[in-house]
Coordinates of C-alpha atoms (C1' of nucleotides) in Angstrom, one line a residue:
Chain A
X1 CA 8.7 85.2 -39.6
X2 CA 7.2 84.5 -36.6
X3 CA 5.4 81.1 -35.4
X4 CA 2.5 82.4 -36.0
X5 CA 2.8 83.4 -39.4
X6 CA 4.4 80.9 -40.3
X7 CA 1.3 78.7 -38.7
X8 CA -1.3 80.9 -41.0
X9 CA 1.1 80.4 -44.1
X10 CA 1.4 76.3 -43.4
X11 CA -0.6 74.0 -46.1
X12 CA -1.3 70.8 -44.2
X13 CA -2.6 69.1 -47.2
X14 CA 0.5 69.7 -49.3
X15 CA 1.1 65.6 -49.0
X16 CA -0.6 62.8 -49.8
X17 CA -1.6 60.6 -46.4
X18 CA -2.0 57.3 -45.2
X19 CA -5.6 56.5 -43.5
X20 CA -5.6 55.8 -39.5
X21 CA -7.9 53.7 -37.8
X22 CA -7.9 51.9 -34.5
X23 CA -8.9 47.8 -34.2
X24 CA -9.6 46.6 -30.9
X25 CA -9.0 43.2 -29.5
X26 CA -11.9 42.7 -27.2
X27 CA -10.3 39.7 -24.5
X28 CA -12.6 38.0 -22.5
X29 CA -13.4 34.9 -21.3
X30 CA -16.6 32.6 -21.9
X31 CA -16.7 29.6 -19.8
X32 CA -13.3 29.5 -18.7
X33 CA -11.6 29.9 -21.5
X34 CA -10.1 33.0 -23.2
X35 CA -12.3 34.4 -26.0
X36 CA -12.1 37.9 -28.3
X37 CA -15.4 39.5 -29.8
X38 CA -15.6 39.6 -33.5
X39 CA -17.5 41.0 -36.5
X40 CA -18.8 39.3 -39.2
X41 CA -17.7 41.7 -42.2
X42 CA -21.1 42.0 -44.4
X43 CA -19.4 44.0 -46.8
X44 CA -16.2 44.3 -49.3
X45 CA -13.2 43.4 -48.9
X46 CA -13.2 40.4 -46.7
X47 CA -16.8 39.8 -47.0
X48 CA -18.1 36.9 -45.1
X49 CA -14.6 36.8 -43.0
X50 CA -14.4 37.4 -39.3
X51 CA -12.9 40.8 -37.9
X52 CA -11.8 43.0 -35.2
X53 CA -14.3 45.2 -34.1
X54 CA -12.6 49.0 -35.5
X55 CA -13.1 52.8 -37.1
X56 CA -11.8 55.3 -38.7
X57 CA -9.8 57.9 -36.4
X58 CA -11.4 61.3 -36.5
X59 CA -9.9 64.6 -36.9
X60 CA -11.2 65.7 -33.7
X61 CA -10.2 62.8 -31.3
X62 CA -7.2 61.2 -30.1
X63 CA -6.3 57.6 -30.6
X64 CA -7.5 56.3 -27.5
X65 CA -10.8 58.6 -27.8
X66 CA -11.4 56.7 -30.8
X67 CA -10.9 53.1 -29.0
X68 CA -13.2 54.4 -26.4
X69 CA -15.8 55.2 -29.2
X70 CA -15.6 51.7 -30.9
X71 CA -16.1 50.4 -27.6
X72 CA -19.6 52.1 -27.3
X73 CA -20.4 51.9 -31.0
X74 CA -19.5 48.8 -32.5
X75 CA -19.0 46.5 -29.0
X76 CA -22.4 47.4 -27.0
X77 CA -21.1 48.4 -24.2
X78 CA -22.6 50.9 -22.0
X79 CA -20.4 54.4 -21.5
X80 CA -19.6 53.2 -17.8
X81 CA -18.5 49.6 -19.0
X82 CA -16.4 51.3 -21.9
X83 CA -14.7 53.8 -19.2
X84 CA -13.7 51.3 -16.5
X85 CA -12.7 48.8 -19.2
X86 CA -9.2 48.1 -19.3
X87 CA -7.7 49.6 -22.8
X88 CA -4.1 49.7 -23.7
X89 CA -2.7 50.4 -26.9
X90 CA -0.9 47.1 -28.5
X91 CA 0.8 47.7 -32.1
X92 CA 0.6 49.6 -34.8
X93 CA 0.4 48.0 -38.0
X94 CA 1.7 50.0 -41.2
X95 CA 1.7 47.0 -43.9
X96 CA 1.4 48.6 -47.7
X97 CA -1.6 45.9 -48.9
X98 CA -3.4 45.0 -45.2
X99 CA -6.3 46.4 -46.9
X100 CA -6.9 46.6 -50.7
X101 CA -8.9 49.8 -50.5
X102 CA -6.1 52.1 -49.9
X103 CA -3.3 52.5 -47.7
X104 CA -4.7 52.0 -44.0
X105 CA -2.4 52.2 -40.4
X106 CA -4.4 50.7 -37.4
X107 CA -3.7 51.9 -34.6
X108 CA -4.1 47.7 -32.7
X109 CA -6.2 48.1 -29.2
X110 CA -6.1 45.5 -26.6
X111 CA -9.1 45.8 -24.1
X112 CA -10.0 43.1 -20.9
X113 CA -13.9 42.5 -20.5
X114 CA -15.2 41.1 -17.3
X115 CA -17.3 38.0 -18.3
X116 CA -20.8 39.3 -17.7
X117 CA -19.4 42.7 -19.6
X118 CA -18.6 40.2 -22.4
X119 CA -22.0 38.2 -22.1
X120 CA -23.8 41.7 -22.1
X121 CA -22.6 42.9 -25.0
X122 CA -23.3 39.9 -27.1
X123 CA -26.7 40.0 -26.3
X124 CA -27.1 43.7 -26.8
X125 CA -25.0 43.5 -30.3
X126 CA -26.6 41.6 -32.8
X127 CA -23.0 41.7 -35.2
X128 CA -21.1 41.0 -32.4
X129 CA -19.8 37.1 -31.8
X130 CA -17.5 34.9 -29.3
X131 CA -14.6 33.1 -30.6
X132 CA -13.1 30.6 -28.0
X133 CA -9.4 30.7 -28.5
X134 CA -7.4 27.7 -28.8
X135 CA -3.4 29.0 -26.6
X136 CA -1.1 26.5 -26.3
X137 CA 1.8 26.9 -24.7
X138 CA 4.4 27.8 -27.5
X139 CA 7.1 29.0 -25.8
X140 CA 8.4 32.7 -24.9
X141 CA 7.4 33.5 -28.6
X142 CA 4.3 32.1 -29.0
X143 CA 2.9 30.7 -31.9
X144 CA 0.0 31.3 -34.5
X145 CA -3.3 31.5 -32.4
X146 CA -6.4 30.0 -33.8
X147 CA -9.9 31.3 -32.9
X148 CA -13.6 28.9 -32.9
X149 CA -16.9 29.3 -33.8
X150 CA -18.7 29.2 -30.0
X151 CA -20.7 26.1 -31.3
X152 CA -17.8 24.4 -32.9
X153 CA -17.3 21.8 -29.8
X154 CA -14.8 19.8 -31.5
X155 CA -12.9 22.9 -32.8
X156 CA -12.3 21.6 -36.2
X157 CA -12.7 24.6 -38.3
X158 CA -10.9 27.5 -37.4
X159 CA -12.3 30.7 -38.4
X160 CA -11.0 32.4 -41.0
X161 CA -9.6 36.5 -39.9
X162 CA -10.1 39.6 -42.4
X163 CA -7.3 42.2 -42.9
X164 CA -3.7 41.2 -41.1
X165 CA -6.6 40.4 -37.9
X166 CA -5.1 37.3 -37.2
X167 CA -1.5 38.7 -36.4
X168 CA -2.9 41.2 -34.3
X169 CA -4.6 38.9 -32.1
X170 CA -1.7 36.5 -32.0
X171 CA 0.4 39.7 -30.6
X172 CA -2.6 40.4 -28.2
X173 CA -2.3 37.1 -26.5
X174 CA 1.7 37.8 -26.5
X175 CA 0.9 40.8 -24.7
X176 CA -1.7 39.3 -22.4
X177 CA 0.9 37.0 -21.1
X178 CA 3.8 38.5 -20.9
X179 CA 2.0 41.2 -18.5
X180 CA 0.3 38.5 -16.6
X181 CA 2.8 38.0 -13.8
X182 CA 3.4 41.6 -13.1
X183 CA 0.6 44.0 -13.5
X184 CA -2.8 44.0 -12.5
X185 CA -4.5 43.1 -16.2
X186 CA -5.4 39.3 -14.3
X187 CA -8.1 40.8 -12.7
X188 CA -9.8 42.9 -15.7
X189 CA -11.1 39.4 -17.0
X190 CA -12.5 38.7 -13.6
X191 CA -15.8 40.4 -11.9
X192 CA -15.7 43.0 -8.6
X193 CA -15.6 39.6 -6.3
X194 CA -13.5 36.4 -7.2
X195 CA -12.1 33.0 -5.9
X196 CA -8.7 32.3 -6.0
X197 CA -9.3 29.3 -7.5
X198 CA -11.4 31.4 -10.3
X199 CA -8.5 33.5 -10.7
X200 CA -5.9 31.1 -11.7
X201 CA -8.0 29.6 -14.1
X202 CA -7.6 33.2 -15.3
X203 CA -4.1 32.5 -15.2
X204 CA -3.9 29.6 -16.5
X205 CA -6.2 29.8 -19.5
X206 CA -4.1 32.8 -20.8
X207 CA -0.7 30.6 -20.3
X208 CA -2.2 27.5 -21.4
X209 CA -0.4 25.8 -19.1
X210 CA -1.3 24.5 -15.6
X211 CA 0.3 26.2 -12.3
X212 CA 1.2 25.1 -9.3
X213 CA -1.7 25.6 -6.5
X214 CA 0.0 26.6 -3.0
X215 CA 2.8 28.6 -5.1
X216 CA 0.3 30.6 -6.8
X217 CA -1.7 31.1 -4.1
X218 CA 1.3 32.2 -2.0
X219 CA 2.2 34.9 -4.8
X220 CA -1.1 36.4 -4.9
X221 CA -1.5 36.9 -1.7
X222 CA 2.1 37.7 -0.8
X223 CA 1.8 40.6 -3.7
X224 CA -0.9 42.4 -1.2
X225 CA -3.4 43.3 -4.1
X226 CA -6.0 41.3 -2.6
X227 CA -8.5 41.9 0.3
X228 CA -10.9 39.4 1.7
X229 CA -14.6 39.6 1.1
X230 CA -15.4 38.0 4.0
X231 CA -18.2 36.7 1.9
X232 CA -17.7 33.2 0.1
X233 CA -18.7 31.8 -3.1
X234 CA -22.2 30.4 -3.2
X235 CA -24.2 27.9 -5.4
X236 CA -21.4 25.2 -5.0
X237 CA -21.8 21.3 -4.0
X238 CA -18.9 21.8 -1.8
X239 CA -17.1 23.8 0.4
X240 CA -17.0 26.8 -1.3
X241 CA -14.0 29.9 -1.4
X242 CA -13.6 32.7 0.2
X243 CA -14.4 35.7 -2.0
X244 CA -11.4 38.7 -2.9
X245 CA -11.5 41.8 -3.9
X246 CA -8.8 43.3 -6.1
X247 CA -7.1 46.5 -4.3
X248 CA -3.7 47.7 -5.4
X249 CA -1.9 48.8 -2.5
X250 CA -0.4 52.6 -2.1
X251 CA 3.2 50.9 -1.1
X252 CA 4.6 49.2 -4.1
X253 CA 7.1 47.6 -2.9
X254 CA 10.6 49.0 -4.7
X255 CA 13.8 47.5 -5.5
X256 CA 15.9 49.2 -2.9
Chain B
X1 CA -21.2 43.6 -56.5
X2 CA -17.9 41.4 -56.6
X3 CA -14.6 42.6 -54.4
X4 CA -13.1 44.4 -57.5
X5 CA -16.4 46.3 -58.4
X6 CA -16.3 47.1 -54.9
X7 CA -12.8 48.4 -54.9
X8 CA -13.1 49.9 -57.9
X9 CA -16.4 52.4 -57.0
X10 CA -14.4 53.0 -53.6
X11 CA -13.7 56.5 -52.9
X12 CA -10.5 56.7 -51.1
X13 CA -10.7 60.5 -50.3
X14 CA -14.0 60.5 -48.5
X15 CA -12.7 61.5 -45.3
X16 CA -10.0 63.8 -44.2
X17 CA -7.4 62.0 -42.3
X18 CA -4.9 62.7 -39.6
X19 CA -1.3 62.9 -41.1
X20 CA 1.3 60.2 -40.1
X21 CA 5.5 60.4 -39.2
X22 CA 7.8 58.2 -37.3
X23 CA 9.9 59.6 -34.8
X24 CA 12.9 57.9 -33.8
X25 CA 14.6 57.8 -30.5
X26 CA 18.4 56.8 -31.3
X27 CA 19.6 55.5 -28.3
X28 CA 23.5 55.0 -27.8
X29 CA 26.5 55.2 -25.1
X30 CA 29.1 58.4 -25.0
X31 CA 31.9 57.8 -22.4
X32 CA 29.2 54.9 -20.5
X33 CA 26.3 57.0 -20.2
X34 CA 23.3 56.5 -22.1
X35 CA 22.7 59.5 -24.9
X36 CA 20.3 60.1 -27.5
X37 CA 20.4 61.7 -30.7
X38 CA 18.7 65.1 -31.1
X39 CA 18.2 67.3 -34.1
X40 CA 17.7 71.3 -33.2
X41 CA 14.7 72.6 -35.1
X42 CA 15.5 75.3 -37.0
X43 CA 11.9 76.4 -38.6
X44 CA 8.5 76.9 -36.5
X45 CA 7.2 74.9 -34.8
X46 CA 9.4 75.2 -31.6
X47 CA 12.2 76.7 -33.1
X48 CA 15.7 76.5 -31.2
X49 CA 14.3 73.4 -29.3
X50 CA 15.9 69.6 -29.7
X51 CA 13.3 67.1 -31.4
X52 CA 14.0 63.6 -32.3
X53 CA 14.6 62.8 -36.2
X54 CA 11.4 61.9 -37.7
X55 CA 9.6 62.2 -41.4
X56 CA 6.5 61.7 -42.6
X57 CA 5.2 58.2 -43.5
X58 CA 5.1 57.9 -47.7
X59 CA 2.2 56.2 -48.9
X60 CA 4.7 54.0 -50.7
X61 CA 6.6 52.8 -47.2
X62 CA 5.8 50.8 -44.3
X63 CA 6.4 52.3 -41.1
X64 CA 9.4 50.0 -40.5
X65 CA 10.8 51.6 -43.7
X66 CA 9.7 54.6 -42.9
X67 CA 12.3 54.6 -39.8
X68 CA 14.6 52.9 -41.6
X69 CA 15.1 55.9 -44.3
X70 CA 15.2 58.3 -41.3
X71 CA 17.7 56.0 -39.8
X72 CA 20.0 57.3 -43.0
X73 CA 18.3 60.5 -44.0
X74 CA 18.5 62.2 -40.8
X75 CA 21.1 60.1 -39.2
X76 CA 23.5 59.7 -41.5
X77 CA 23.8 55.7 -41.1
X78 CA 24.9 54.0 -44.1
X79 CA 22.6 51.4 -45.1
X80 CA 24.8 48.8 -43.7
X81 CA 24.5 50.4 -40.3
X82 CA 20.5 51.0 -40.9
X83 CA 20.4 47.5 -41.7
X84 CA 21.8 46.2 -38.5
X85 CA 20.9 48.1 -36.0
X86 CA 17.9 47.1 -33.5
X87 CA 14.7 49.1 -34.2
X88 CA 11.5 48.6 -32.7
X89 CA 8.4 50.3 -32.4
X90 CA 7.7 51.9 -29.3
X91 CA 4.3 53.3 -29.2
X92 CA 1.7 55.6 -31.5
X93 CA 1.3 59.0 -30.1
X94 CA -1.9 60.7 -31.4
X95 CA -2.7 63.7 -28.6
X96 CA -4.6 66.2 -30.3
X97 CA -2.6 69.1 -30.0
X98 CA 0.9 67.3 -29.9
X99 CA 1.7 69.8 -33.2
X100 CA 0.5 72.6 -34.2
X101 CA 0.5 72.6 -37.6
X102 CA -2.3 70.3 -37.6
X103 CA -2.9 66.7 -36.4
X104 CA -0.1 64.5 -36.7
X105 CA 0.0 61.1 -35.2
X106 CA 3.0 59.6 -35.0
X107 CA 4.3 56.3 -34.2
X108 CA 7.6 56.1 -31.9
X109 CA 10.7 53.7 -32.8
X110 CA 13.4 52.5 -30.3
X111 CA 16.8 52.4 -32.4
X112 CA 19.6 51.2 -30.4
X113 CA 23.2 52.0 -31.7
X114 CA 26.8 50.6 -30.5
X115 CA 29.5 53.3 -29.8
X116 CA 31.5 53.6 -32.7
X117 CA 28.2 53.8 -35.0
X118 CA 26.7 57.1 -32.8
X119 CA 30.6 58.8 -33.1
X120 CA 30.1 58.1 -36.7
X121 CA 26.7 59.5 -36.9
X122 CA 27.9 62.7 -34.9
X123 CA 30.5 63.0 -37.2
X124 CA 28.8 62.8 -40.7
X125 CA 25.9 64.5 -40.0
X126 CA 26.1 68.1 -38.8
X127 CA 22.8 68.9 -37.4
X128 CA 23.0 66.5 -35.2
X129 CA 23.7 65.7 -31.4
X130 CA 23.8 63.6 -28.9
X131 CA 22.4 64.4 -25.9
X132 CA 23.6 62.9 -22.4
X133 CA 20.7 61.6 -20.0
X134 CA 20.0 61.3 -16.4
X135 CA 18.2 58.5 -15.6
X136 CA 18.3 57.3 -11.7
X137 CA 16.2 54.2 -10.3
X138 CA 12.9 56.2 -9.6
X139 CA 11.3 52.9 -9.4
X140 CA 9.4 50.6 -11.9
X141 CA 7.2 53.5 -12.5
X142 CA 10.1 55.3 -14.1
X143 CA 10.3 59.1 -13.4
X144 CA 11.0 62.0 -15.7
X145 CA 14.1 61.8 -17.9
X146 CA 16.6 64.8 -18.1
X147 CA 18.2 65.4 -21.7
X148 CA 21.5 67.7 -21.5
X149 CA 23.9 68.9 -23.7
X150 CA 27.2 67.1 -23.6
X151 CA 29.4 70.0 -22.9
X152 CA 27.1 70.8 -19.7
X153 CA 29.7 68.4 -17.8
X154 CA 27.2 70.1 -14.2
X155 CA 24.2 69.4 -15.9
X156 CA 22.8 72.1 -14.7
X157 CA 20.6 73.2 -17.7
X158 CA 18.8 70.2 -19.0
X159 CA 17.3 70.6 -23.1
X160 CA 14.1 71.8 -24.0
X161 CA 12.5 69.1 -26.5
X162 CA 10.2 70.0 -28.8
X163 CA 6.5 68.8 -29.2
X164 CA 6.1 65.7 -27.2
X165 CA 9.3 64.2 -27.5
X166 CA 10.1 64.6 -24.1
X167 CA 7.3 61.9 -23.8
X168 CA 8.4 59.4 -26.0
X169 CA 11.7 59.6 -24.9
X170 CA 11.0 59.0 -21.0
X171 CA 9.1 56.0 -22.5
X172 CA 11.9 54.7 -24.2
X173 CA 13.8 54.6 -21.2
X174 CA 11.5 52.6 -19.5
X175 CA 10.7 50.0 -22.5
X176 CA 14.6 49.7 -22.4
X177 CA 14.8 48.9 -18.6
X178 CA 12.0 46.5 -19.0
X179 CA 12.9 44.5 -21.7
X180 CA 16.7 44.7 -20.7
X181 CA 16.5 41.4 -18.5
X182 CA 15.0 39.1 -20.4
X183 CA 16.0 40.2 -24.1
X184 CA 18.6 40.8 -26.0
X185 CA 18.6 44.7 -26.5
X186 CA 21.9 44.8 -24.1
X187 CA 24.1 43.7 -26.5
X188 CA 22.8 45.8 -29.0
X189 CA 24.5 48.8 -27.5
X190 CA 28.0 47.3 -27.2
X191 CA 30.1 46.3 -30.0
X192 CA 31.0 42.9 -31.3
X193 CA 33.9 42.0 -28.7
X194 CA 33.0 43.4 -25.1
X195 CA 33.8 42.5 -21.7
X196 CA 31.7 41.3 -19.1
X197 CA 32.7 44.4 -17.1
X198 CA 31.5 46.8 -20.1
X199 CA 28.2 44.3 -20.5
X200 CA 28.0 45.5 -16.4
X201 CA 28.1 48.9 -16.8
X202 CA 25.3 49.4 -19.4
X203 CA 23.3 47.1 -17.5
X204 CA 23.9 49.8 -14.7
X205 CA 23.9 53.2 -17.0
X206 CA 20.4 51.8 -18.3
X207 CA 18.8 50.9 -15.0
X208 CA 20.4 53.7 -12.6
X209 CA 21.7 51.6 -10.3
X210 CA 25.2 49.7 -9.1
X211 CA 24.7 45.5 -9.6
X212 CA 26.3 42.6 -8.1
X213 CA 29.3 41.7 -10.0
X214 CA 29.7 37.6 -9.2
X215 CA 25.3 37.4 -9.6
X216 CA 25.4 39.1 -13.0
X217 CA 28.2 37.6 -14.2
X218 CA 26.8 34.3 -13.2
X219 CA 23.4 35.2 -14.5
X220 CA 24.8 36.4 -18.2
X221 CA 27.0 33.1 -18.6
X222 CA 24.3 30.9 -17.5
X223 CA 22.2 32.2 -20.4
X224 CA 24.5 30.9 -22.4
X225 CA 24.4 34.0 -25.4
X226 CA 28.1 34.7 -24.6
X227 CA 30.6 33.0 -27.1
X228 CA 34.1 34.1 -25.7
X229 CA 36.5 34.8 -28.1
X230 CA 39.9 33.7 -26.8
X231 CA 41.2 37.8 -27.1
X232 CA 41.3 40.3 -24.4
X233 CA 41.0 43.6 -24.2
X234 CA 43.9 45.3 -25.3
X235 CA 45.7 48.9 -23.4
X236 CA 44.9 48.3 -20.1
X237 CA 47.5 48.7 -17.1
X238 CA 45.7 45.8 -15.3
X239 CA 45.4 42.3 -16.1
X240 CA 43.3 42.5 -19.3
X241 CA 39.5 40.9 -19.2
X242 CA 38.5 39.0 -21.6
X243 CA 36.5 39.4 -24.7
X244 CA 32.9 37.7 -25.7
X245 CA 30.8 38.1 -28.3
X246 CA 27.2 37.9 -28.3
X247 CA 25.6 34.6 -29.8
X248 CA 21.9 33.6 -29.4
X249 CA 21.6 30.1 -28.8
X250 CA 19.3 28.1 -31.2
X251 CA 18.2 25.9 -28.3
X252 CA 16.5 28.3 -26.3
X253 CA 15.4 26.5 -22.9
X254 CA 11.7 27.1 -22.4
X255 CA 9.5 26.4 -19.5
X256 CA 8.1 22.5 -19.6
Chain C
dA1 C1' -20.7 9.6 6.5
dG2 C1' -19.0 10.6 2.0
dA3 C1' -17.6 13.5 -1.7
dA4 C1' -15.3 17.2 -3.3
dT5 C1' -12.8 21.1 -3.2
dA6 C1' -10.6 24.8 -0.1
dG7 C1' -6.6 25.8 2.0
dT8 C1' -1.9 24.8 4.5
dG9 C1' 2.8 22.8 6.3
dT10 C1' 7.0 21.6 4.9
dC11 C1' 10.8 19.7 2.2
dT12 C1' 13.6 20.6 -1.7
dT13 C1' 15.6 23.2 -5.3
dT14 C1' 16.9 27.1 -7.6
dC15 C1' 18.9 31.4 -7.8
dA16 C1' 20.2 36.1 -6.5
dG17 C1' 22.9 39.0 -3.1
dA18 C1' 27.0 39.6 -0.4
dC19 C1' 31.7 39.1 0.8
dA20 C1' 36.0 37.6 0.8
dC21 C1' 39.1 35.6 -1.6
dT22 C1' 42.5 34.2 -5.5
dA23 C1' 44.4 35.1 -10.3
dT24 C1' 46.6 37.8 -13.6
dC25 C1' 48.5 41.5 -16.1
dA26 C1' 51.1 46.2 -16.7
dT27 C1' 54.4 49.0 -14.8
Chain D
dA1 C1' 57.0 43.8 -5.9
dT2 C1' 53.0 46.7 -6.4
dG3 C1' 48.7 48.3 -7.9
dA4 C1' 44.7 47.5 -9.9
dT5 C1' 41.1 45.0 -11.8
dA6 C1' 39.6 40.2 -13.5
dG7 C1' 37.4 36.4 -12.0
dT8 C1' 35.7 32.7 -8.4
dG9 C1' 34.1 29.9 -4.0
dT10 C1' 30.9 29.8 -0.9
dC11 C1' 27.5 31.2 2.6
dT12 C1' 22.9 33.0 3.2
dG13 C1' 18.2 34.1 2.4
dA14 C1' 14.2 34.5 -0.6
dA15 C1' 11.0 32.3 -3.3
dA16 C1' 9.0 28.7 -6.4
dG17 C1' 7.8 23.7 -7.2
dA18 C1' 6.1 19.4 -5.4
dC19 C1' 3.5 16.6 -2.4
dA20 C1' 0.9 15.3 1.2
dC21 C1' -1.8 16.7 4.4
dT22 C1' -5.9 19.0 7.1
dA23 C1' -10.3 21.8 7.0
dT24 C1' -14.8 22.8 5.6
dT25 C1' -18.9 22.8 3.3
dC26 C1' -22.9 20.5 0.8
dT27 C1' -25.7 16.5 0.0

DNA sequence: AGAATAGTGTCTTTCAGACACTATCAT
DNA sequence: ATGATAGTGTCTGAAAGACACTATTCT
């Protein structure tokens, strides 16, 4: 038998199959402080409930075509914003009951939104909604992460996830830091032209933990990802920062 | 309409649906160098060619289970050894074409085995084999990863893997050299009692590269995960080293 | 001038790399 | 005693934390 006969002879539907789909945590931030974009679910299961923005994965696209899609569908954002965004796969989440409809395996996104990206698409999306996220630092291992209404000030009442959402996003921050220090994913969150200043506030809104100024800012320059504007913040009362660029250097620098 | 009316109307079968398998890169030492564990296809697709030991995803199983019963079904690990042994998942691969059967996605699991377990294995199960690798420092990046049979002592004709295994497998090479510093995935490949010197050398058969004895040494007591047990190593004709076993440390020092 | 933040100089501490050295065991 | 590896003492250099200081801009 060759492969091709055998190919013709194949049944592909001999088994019963779980469903795919893909969920993205959308990651920005909203005045400083780390926030994901979230659907209201207007229909069963979960009604009423808050959740990652997601779809069903077609037969005729690949995972990450299918992120890309949400993105544009379901997110607002323009096909340029959806291509430069940053979007890495996360988790995959295989739990018998996550969803009392059937047996479902998401495929968990993770994508990084500039701030206007984020602003834009909440204005464009009518479903579409903020929730500031409240990140301690818990430790290596993190700990359960709890997401607010953008009016809740006081953050008393923390909003209640659909599905197994709420795991996902507490991996998503995991993620977020543990890739902080060395990769480039810092800058995603952070328009074409930034302060140093702006961009350990980055930093340190993702650790929830304050850092150390001169140290940081002899890192982040030291690494040689960043090029001088020459141009400088404006609109400030004070002296105001010099303006970077984010440019990966051609030499990474090896262990020898 | 209340959630059960919902459920209840719902049509599960509305759309058709990618299928779903783990795959399962067995990771293990022969003779100090790192090997996997390969099955050789008998039936089309790729006929002749090594793949990794996988299965389709029931819709009665998690995908952690799913691995598990690979783990024993296709790798002949009693359920002891399933049990223990460190599995993760590695990443979802969900290329179009990856099979051509039709669409498959499936999601990728890191097992790591001690010694003795992957003689076992060999051992009990015939269609399988390990497969020696060649993995030198080609920077953080990682570089391609050469599979070859174990009698090839010249390596001169490295295996030809099947679908997109060689893929997954050159990532788990590099999710084992990232996580090998700060985790506790080292360990996982030794057996209870080991030396520091035999802790050394999978350090260096993971990452490709020679270490500095007194700094690693220094670096893996500091941690404080090594218990020694008061033995040594036993049919030596040198002075004997002595033996530790690994023990996490409930207090685990965090940053302040 | 005053306020407020940008940005730097420098001391200290921590830790990895390097090298030479001592210790211990089997034969 | 000899050979071979286990295990350590210590110097050096790189890099982070801490703190105080200077610089610059707006009002």
């Amino acid at each position: 038998m060759t492969e091709d006969a055998f190919l013709t002879a194949y049944d592909p539907s001999a088994f019963e199959r779980p469903a795919v789909t893909v969920d993205l945590v959308l990651m920005g931030l909203r005045e400083g402080r780390p926030a994901v974009l979230l659907v209201r679910r207007a229909e069963h299961p979960h009604a009423g409930r808050w959740a990652l923005p997601g779809s069903f994965v077609g037969l005729d696209e690949t995972l990450d075509t299918a992120a890309v899609r949400v993105l544009r569908e379901k997110a607002g954002f323009f096909p340029a914003e959806a291509a430069g965004a940053h979007l890495e796969q996360l988790y995959t989440f295989g739990a018998l009951d996550r969803d009392p409809r059937m047996r479902i395996v998401t495929v968990a996104y993770l994508a990084l939104l500039p701030e206007a990206a984020v602003t834009r698409a909440l204005e464009s999306e009518a479903g579409l909604s903020a929730a500031i996220l409240d990140v301690p630092w818990a430790g290596e291992a993190g700990g359960p992460v709890a997401a607010f209404a953008e009016g809740d000030r006081n953050r008393t009442k923390p909003l209640s996830l659909a599905f197994d959402h709420a795991e996902i996003l507490a991996l998503a921050i995991l993620r977020l830091r543990g890739k902080l220090d060395y990769s480039d994913i810092g800058f995603a969150l952070l328009p074409e032209a930034f302060t140093l200043r702006q961009l350990q506030d980055v930093y340190e809104a993702i650790l929830g933990m304050s850092l150390n100024k001169p140290a940081f800012r002899r890192r982040m320059l030291d690494r040689g990802w960043l090029a001088p504007t020459g141009a400088r913040e404006a609109g400030t009362s004070f002296r105001p920062a010099e303006l970077y660029r984010f440019q990966k250097t051609a030499l990474i620098p090896l262990r020898p």
